[in-house]
PDB file of C-alpha atoms in Angstrom:
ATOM      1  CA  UNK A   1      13.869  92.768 -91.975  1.00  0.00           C
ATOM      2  CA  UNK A   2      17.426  91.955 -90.861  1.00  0.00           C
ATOM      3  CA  UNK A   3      18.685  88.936 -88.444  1.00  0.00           C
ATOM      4  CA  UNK A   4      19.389  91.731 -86.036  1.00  0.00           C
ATOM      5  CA  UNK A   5      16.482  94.215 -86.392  1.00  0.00           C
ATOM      6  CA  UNK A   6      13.826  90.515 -85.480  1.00  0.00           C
ATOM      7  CA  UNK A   7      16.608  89.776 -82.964  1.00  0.00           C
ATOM      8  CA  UNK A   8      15.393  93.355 -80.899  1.00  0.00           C
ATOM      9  CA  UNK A   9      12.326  92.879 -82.043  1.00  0.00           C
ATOM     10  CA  UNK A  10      11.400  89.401 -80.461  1.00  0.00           C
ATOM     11  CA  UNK A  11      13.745  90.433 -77.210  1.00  0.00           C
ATOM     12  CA  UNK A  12      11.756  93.627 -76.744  1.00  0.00           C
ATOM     13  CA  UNK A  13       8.136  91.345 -77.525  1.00  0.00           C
ATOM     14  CA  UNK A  14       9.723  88.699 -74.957  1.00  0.00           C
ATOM     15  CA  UNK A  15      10.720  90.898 -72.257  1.00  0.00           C
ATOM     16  CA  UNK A  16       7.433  92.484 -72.858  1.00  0.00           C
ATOM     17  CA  UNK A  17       5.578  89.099 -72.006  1.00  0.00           C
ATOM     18  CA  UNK A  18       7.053  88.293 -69.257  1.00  0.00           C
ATOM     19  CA  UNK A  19       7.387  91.421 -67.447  1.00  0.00           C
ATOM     20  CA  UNK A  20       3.347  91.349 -68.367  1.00  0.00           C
ATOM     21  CA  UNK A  21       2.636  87.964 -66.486  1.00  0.00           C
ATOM     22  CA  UNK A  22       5.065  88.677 -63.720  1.00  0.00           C
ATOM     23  CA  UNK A  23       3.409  91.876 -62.873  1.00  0.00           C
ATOM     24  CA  UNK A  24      -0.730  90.120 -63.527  1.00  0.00           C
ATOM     25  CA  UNK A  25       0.461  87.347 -60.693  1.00  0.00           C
ATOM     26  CA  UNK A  26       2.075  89.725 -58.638  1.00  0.00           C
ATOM     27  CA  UNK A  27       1.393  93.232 -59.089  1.00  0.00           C
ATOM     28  CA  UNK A  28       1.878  94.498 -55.501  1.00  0.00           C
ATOM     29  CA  UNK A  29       6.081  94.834 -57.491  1.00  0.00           C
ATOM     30  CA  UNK A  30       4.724  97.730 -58.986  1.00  0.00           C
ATOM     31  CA  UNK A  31       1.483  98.640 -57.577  1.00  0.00           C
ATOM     32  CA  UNK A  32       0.337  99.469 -53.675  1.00  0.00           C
ATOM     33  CA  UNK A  33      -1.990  97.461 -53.009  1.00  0.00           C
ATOM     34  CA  UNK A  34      -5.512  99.142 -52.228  1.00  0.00           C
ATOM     35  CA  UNK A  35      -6.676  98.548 -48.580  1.00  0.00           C
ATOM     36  CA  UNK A  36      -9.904  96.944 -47.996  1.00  0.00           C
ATOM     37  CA  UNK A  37     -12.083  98.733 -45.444  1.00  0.00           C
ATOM     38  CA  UNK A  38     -14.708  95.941 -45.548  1.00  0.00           C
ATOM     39  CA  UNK A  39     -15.168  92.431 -47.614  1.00  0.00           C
ATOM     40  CA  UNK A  40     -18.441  91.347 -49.058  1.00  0.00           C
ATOM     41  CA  UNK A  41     -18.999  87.794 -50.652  1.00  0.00           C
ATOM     42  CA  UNK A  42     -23.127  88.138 -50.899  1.00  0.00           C
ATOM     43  CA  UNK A  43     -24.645  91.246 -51.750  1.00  0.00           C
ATOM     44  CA  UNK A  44     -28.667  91.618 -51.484  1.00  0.00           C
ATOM     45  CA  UNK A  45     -29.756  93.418 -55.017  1.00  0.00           C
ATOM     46  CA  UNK A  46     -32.276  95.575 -53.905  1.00  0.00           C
ATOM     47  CA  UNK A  47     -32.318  93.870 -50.398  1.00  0.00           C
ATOM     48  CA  UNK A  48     -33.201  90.596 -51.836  1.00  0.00           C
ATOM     49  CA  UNK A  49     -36.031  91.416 -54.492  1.00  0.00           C
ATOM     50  CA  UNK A  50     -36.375  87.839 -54.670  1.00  0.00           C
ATOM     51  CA  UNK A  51     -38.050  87.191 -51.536  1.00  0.00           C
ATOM     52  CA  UNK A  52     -39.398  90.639 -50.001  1.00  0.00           C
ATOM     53  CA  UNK A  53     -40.922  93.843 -52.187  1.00  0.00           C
ATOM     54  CA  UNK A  54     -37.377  95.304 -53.553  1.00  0.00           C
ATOM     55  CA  UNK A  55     -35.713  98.374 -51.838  1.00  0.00           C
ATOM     56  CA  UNK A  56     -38.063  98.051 -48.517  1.00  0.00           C
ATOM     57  CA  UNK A  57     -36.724  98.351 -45.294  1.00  0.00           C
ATOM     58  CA  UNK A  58     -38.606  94.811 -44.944  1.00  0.00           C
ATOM     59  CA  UNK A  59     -36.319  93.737 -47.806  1.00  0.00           C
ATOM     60  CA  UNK A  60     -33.067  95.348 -46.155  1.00  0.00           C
ATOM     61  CA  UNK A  61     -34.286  94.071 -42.654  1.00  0.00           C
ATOM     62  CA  UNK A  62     -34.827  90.410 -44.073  1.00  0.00           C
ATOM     63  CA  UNK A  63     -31.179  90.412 -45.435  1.00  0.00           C
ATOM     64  CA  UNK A  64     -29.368  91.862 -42.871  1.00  0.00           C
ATOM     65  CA  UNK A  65     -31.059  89.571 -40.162  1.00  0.00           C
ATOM     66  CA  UNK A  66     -29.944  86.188 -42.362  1.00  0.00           C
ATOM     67  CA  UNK A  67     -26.615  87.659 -42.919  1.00  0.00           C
ATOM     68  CA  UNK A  68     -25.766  89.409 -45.940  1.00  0.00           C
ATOM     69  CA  UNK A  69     -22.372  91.154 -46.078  1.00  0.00           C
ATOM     70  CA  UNK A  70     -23.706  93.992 -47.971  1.00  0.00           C
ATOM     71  CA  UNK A  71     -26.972  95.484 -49.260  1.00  0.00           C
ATOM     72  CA  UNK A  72     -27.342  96.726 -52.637  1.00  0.00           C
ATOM     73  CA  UNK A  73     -30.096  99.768 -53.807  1.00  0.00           C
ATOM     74  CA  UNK A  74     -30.946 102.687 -55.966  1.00  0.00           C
ATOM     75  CA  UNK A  75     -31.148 105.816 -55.202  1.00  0.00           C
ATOM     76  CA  UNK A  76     -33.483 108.599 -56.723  1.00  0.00           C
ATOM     77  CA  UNK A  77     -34.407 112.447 -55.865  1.00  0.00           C
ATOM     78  CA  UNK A  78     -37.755 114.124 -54.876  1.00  0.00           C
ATOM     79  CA  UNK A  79     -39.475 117.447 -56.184  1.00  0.00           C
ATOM     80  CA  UNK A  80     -38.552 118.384 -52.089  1.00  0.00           C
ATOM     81  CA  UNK A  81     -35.031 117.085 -52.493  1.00  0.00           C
ATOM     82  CA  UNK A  82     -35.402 113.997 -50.541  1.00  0.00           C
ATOM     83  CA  UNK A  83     -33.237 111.167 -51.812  1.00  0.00           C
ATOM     84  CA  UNK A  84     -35.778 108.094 -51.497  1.00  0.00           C
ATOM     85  CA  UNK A  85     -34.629 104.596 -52.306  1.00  0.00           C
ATOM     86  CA  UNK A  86     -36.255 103.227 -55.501  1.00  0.00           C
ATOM     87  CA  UNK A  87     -35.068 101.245 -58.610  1.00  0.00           C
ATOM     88  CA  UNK A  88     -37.370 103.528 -61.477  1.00  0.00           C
ATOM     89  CA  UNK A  89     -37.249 106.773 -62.086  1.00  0.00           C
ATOM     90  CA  UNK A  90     -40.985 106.680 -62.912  1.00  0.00           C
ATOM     91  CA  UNK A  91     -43.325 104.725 -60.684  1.00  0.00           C
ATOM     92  CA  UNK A  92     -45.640 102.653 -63.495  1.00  0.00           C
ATOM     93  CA  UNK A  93     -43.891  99.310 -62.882  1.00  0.00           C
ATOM     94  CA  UNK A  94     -44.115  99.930 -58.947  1.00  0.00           C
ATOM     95  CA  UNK A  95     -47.068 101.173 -57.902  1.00  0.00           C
ATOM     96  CA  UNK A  96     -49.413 101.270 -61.295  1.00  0.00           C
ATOM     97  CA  UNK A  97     -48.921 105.498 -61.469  1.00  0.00           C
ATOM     98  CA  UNK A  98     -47.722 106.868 -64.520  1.00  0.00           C
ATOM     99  CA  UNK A  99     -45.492 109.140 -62.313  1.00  0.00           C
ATOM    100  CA  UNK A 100     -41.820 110.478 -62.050  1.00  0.00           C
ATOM    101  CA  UNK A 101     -40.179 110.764 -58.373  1.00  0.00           C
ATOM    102  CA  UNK A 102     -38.692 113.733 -59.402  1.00  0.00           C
ATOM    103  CA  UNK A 103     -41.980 115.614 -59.678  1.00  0.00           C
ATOM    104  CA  UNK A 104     -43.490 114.493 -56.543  1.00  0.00           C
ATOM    105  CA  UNK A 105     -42.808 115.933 -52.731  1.00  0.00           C
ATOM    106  CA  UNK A 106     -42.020 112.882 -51.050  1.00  0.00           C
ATOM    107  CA  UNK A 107     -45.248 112.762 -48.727  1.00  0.00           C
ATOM    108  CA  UNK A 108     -46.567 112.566 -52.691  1.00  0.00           C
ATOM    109  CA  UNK A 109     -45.410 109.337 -53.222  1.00  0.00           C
ATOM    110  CA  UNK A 110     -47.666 106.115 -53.801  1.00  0.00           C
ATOM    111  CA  UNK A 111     -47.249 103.029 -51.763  1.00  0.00           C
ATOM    112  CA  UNK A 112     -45.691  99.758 -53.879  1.00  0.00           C
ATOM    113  CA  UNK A 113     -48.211  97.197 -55.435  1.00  0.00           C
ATOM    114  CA  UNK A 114     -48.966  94.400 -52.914  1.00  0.00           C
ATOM    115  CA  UNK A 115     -47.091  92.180 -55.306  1.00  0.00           C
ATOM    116  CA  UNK A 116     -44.115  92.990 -58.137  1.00  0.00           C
ATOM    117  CA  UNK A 117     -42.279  91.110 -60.624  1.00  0.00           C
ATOM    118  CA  UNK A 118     -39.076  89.979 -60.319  1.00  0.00           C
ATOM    119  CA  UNK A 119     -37.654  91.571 -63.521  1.00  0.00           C
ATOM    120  CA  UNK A 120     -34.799  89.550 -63.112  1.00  0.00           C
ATOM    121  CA  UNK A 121     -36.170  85.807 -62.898  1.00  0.00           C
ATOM    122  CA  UNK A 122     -39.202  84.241 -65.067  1.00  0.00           C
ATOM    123  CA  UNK A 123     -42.521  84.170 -64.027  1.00  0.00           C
ATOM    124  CA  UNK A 124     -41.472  84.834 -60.503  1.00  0.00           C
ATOM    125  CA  UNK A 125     -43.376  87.528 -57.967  1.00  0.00           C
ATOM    126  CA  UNK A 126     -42.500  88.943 -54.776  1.00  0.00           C
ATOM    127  CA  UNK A 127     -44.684  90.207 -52.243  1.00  0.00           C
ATOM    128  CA  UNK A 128     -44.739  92.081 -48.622  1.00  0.00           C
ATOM    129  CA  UNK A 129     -46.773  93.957 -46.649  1.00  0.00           C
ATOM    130  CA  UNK A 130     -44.373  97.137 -46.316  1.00  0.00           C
ATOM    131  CA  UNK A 131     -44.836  98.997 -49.476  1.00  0.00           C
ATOM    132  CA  UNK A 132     -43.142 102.042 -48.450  1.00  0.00           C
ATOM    133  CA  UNK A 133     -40.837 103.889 -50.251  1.00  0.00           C
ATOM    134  CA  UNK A 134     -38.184 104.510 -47.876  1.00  0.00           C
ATOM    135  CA  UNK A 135     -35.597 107.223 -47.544  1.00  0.00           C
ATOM    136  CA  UNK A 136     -31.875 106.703 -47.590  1.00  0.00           C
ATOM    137  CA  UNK A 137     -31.348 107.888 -44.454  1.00  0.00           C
ATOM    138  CA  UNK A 138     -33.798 105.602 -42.814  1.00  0.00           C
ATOM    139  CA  UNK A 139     -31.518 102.894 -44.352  1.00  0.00           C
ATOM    140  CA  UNK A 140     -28.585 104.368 -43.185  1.00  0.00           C
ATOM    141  CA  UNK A 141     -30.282 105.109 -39.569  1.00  0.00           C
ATOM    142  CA  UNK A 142     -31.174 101.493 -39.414  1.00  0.00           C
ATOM    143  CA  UNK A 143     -28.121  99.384 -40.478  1.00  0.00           C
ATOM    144  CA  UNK A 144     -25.262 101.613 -38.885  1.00  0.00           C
ATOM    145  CA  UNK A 145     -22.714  99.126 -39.442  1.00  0.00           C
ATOM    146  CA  UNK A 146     -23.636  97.212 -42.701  1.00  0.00           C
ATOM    147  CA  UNK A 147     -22.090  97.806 -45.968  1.00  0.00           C
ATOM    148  CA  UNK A 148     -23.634  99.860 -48.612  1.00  0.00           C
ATOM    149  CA  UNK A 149     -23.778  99.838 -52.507  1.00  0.00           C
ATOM    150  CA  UNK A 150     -25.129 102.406 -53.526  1.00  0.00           C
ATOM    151  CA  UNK A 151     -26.766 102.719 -57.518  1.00  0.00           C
ATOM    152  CA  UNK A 152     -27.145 106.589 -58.731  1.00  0.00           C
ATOM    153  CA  UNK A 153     -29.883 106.196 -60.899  1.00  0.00           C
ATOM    154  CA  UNK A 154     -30.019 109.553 -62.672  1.00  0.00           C
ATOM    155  CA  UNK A 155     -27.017 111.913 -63.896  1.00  0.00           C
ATOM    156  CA  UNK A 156     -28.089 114.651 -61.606  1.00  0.00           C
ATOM    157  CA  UNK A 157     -25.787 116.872 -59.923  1.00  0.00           C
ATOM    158  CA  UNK A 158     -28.011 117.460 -56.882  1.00  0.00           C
ATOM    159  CA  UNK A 159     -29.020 113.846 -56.447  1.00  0.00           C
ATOM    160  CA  UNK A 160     -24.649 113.510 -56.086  1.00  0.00           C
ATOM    161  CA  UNK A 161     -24.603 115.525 -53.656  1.00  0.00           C
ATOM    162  CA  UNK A 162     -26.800 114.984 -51.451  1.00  0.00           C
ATOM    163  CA  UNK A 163     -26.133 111.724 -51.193  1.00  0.00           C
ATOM    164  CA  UNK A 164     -22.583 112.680 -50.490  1.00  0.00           C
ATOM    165  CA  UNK A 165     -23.703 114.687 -47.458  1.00  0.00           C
ATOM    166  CA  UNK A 166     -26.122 111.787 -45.647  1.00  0.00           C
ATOM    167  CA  UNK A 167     -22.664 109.620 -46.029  1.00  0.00           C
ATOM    168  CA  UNK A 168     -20.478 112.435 -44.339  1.00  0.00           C
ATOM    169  CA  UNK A 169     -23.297 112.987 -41.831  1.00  0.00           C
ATOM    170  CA  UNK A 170     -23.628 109.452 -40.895  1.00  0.00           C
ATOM    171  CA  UNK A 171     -19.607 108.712 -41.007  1.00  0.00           C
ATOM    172  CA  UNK A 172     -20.570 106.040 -44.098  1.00  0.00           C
ATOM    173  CA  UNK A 173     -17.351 106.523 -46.447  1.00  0.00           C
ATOM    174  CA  UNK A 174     -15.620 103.346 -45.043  1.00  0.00           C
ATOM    175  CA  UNK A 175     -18.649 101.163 -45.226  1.00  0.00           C
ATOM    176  CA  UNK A 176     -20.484 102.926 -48.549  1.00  0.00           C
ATOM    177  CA  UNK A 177     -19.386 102.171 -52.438  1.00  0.00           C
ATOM    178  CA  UNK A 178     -21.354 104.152 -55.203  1.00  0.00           C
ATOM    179  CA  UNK A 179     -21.148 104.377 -58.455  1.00  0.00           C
ATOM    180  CA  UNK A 180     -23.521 103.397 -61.698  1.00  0.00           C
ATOM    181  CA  UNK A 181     -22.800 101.886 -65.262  1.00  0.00           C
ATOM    182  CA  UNK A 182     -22.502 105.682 -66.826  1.00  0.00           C
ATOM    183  CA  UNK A 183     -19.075 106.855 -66.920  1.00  0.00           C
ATOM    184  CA  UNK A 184     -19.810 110.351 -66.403  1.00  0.00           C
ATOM    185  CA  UNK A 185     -21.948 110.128 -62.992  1.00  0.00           C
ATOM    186  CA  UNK A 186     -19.467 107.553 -61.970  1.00  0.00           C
ATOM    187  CA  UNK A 187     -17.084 110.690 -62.253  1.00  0.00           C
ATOM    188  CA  UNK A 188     -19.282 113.338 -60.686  1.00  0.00           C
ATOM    189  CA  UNK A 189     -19.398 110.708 -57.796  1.00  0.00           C
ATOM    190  CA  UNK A 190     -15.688 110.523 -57.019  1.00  0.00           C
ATOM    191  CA  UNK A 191     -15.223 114.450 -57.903  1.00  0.00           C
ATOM    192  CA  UNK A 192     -17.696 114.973 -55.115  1.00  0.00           C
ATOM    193  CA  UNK A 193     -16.233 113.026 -52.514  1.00  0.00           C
ATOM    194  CA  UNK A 194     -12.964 110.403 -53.192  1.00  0.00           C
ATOM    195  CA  UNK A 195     -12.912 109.494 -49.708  1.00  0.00           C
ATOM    196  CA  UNK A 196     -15.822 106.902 -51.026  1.00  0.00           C
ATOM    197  CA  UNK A 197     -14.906 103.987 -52.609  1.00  0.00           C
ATOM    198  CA  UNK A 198     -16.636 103.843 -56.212  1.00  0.00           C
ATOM    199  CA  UNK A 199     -17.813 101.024 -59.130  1.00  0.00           C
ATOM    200  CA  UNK A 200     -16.233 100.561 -61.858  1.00  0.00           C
ATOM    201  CA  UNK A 201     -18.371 102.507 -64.838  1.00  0.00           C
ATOM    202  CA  UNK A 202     -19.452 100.280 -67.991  1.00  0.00           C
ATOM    203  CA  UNK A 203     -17.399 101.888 -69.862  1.00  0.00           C
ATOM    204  CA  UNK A 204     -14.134 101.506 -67.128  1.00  0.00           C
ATOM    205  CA  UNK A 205     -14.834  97.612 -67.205  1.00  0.00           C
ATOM    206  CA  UNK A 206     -14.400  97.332 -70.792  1.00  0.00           C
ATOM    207  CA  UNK A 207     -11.184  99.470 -70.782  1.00  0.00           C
ATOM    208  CA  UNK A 208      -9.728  96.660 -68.489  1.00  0.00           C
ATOM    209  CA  UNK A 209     -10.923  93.781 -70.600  1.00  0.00           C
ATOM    210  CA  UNK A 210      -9.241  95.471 -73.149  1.00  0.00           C
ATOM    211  CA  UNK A 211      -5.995  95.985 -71.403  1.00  0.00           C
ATOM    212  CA  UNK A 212      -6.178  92.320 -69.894  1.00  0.00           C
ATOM    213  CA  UNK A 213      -6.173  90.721 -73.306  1.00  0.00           C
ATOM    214  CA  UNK A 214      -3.239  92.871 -74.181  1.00  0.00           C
ATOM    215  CA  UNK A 215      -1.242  92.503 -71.188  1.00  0.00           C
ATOM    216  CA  UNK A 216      -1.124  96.342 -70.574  1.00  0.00           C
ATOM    217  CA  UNK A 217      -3.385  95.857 -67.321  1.00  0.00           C
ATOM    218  CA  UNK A 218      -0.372  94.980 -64.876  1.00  0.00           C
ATOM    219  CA  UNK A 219       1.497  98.930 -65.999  1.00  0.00           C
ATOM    220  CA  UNK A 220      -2.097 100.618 -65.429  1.00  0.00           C
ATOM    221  CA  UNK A 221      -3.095 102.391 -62.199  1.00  0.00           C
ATOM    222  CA  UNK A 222      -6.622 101.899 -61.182  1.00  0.00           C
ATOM    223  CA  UNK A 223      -8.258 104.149 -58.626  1.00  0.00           C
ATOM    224  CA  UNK A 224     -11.787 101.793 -58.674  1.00  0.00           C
ATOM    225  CA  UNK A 225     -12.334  99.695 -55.527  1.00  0.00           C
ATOM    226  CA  UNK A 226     -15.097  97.124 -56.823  1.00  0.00           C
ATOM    227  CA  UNK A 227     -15.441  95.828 -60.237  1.00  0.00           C
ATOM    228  CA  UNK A 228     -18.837  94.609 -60.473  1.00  0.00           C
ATOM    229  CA  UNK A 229     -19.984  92.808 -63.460  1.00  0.00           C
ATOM    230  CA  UNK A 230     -23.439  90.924 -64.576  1.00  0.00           C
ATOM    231  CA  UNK A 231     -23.105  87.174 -65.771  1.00  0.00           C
ATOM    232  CA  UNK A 232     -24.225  87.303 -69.041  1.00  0.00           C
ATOM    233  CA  UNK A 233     -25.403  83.520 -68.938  1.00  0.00           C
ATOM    234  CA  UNK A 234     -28.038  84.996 -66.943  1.00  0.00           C
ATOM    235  CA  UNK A 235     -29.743  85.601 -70.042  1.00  0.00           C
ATOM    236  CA  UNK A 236     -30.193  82.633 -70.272  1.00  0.00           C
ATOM    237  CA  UNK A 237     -32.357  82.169 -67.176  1.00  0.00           C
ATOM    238  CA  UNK A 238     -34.212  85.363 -68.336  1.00  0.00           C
ATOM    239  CA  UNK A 239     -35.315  84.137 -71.768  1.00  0.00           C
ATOM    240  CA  UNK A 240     -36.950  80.571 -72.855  1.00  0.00           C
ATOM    241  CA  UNK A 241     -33.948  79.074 -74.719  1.00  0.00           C
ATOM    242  CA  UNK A 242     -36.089  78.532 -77.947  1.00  0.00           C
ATOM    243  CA  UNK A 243     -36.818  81.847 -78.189  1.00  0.00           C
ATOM    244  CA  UNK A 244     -33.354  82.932 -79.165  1.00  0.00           C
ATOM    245  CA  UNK A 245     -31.164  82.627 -82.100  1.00  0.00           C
ATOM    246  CA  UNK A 246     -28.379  80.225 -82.754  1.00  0.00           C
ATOM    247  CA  UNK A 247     -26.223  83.621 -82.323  1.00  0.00           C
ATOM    248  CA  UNK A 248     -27.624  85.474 -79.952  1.00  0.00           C
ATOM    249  CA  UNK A 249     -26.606  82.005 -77.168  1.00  0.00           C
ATOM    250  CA  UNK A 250     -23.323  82.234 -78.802  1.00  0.00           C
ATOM    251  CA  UNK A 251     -22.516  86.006 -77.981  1.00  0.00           C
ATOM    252  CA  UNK A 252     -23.626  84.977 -74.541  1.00  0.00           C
ATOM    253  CA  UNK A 253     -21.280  82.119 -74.529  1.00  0.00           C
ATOM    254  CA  UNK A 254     -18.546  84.462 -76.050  1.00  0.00           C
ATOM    255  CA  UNK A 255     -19.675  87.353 -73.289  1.00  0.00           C
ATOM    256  CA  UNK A 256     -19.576  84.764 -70.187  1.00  0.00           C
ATOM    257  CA  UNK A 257     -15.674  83.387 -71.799  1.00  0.00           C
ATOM    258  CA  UNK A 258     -14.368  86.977 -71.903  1.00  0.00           C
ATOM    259  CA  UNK A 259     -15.552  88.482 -69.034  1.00  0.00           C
ATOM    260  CA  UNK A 260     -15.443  85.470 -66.430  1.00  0.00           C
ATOM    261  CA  UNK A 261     -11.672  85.163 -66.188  1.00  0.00           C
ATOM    262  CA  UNK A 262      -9.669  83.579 -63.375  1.00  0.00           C
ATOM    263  CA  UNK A 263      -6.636  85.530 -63.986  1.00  0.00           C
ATOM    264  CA  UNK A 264      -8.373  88.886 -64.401  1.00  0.00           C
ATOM    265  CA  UNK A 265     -10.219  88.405 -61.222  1.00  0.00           C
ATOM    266  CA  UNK A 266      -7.342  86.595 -59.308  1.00  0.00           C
ATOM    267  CA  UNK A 267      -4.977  89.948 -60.742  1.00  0.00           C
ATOM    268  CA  UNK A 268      -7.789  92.502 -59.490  1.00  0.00           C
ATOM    269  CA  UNK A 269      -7.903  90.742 -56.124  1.00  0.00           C
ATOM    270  CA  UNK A 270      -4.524  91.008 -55.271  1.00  0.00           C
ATOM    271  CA  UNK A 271      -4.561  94.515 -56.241  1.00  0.00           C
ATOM    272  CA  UNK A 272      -7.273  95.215 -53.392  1.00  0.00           C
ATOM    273  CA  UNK A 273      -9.993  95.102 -56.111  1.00  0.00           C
ATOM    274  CA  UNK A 274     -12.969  93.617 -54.647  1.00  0.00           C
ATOM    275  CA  UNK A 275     -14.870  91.694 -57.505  1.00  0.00           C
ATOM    276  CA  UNK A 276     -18.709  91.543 -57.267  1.00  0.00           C
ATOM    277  CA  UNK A 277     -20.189  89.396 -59.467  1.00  0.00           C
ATOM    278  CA  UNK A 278     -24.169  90.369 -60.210  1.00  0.00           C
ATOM    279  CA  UNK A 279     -25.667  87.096 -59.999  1.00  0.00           C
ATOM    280  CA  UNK A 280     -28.777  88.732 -59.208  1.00  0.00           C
ATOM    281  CA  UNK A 281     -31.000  85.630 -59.225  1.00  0.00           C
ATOM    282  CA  UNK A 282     -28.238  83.969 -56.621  1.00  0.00           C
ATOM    283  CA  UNK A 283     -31.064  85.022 -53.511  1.00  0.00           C
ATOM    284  CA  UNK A 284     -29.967  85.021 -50.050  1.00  0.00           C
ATOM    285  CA  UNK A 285     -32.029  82.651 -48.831  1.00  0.00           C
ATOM    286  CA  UNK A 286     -30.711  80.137 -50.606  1.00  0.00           C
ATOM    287  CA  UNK A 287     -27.025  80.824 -49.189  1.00  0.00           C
ATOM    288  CA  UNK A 288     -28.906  80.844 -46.023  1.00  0.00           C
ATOM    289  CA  UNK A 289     -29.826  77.467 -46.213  1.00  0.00           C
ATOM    290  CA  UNK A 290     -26.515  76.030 -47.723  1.00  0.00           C
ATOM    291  CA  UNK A 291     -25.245  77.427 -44.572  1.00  0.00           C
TER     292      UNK A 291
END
């Protein structure tokens, strides 16, 4: 290679750089920057499944009233084409019947198990006395004003939909994000209705680590409102430590340094990008009580 030809070559790579990490501190130079219609700091995973039975209007009553800033649930569709609020698909874990929502009317459906697991902590149960499964609208009927994250559960094109209408009906889309870890119902979602802010898919949050680490992020449009990610160090907390391999702690080490970056959420942020990090053993109560 010539003097002159690596002369172009390291101009063009150095005006590449720094063009890069102008634009990741201040990207509003090339990008508008999204407006925010709400902020959350503490979201309630299935209204605190921690410390009430999980997706109960108990559970979504307990958080609001201590002062989440947004609740967090799944959504699922009846035989009748009710959309009920439920984590699984099929009931066994729930309620002890080997059962699938989507082939029961929902007068059909059991009542919750006095007391559930908290798949997300170790030998840790939560228990209530409402063990309803509840609809969405009841949710939406009750909490008029608080923000809404909404998990699709299933790739089902009626389950979109309907959803979709009980936000329009109850004037939801600036208070309501929606969205799931699938790439393809993440896109059915915004086809159905873009006036609602959606999640980054799985897939979508990959594709920006990827671009981060190669300093294409700062040239990319991104029509996503709220990046949401898992911690993988909770893993960690999941697992008894001598259970797992020597490797298996270091890809969660490796996981935790690549996806918890300052810049990436700092860059994000400025872009409008709310960043919800799913610390789902983080309960409410215990910000409560901080505070």
């Amino acid at each position: 290679m010539s003097s002159t030809a690596a002369f172009y070559l390291l101009s063009t790579l150095g005006g590449y750089l720094v063009t890069s990490f102008l634009l990741l501190k201040y990207p509003t130079l090339l990008h508008q920057r999204k407006k925010q219609r709400f902020l959350s700091k503490h979201i309630s995973h299935r209204g605190g499944a921690g410390e009430n039975l999980e997706n109960t209007m108990a559970a979504f009553q307990h958080a609001v009233t201590i002062g989440t800033d947004m609740l967090e649930l799944d959504c699922h569709i009846t035989k009748d084409e009710q959309v009920v609020v439920s984590h699984d698909e099929n009931l066994k874990r729930s309620t002890g019947i080997n059962v699938n929502i989507s082939d029961l009317k929902y007068c059909e459906l059991p009542p919750y198990l006095g007391k559930l697991d908290v798949s997300f902590q170790k030998a840790c149960q939560c228990e209530g006395k409402d063990n309803r499964i509840p609809l969405l609208k009841e949710v939406f009927e009750a909490f008029p004003n608080t923000p809404i994250n909404i998990d699709i559960k299933v790739n089902n094109n009626l389950l979109i939909k309907k959803v979709s209408e009980l936000v329009k009906q109850y004037r939801r889309e600036h208070i309501t994000v929606w969205g799931n870890a699938s790439y393809e119902i993440v896109e059915k979602c915004y086809k159905e209705n873009s006036e609602i802010p959606i999640l980054f898919s799985l897939q979508r949050v990959l594709l920006v680590l990827g671009l981060f680490f190669t300093g294409l992020l700062p040239f990319v449009p991104i029509r996503e409102q709220f990046f949401e990610i898992p911690m993988p160090s909770i893993i960690l907390k999941l697992k008894e430590p001598h259970t797992m391999s020597r490797s298996q702690k270091f890809l969660i080490w490796l996981s935790d340094i690549l996806l918890m970056r300052k810049a990436l959420f700092d860059h994000l942020t400025a872009r409008g990008i709310q960043v919800l990090e799913k610390d789902v053993l983080r309960s409410i109560r215990r910000k409560h009580e901080k505070t």
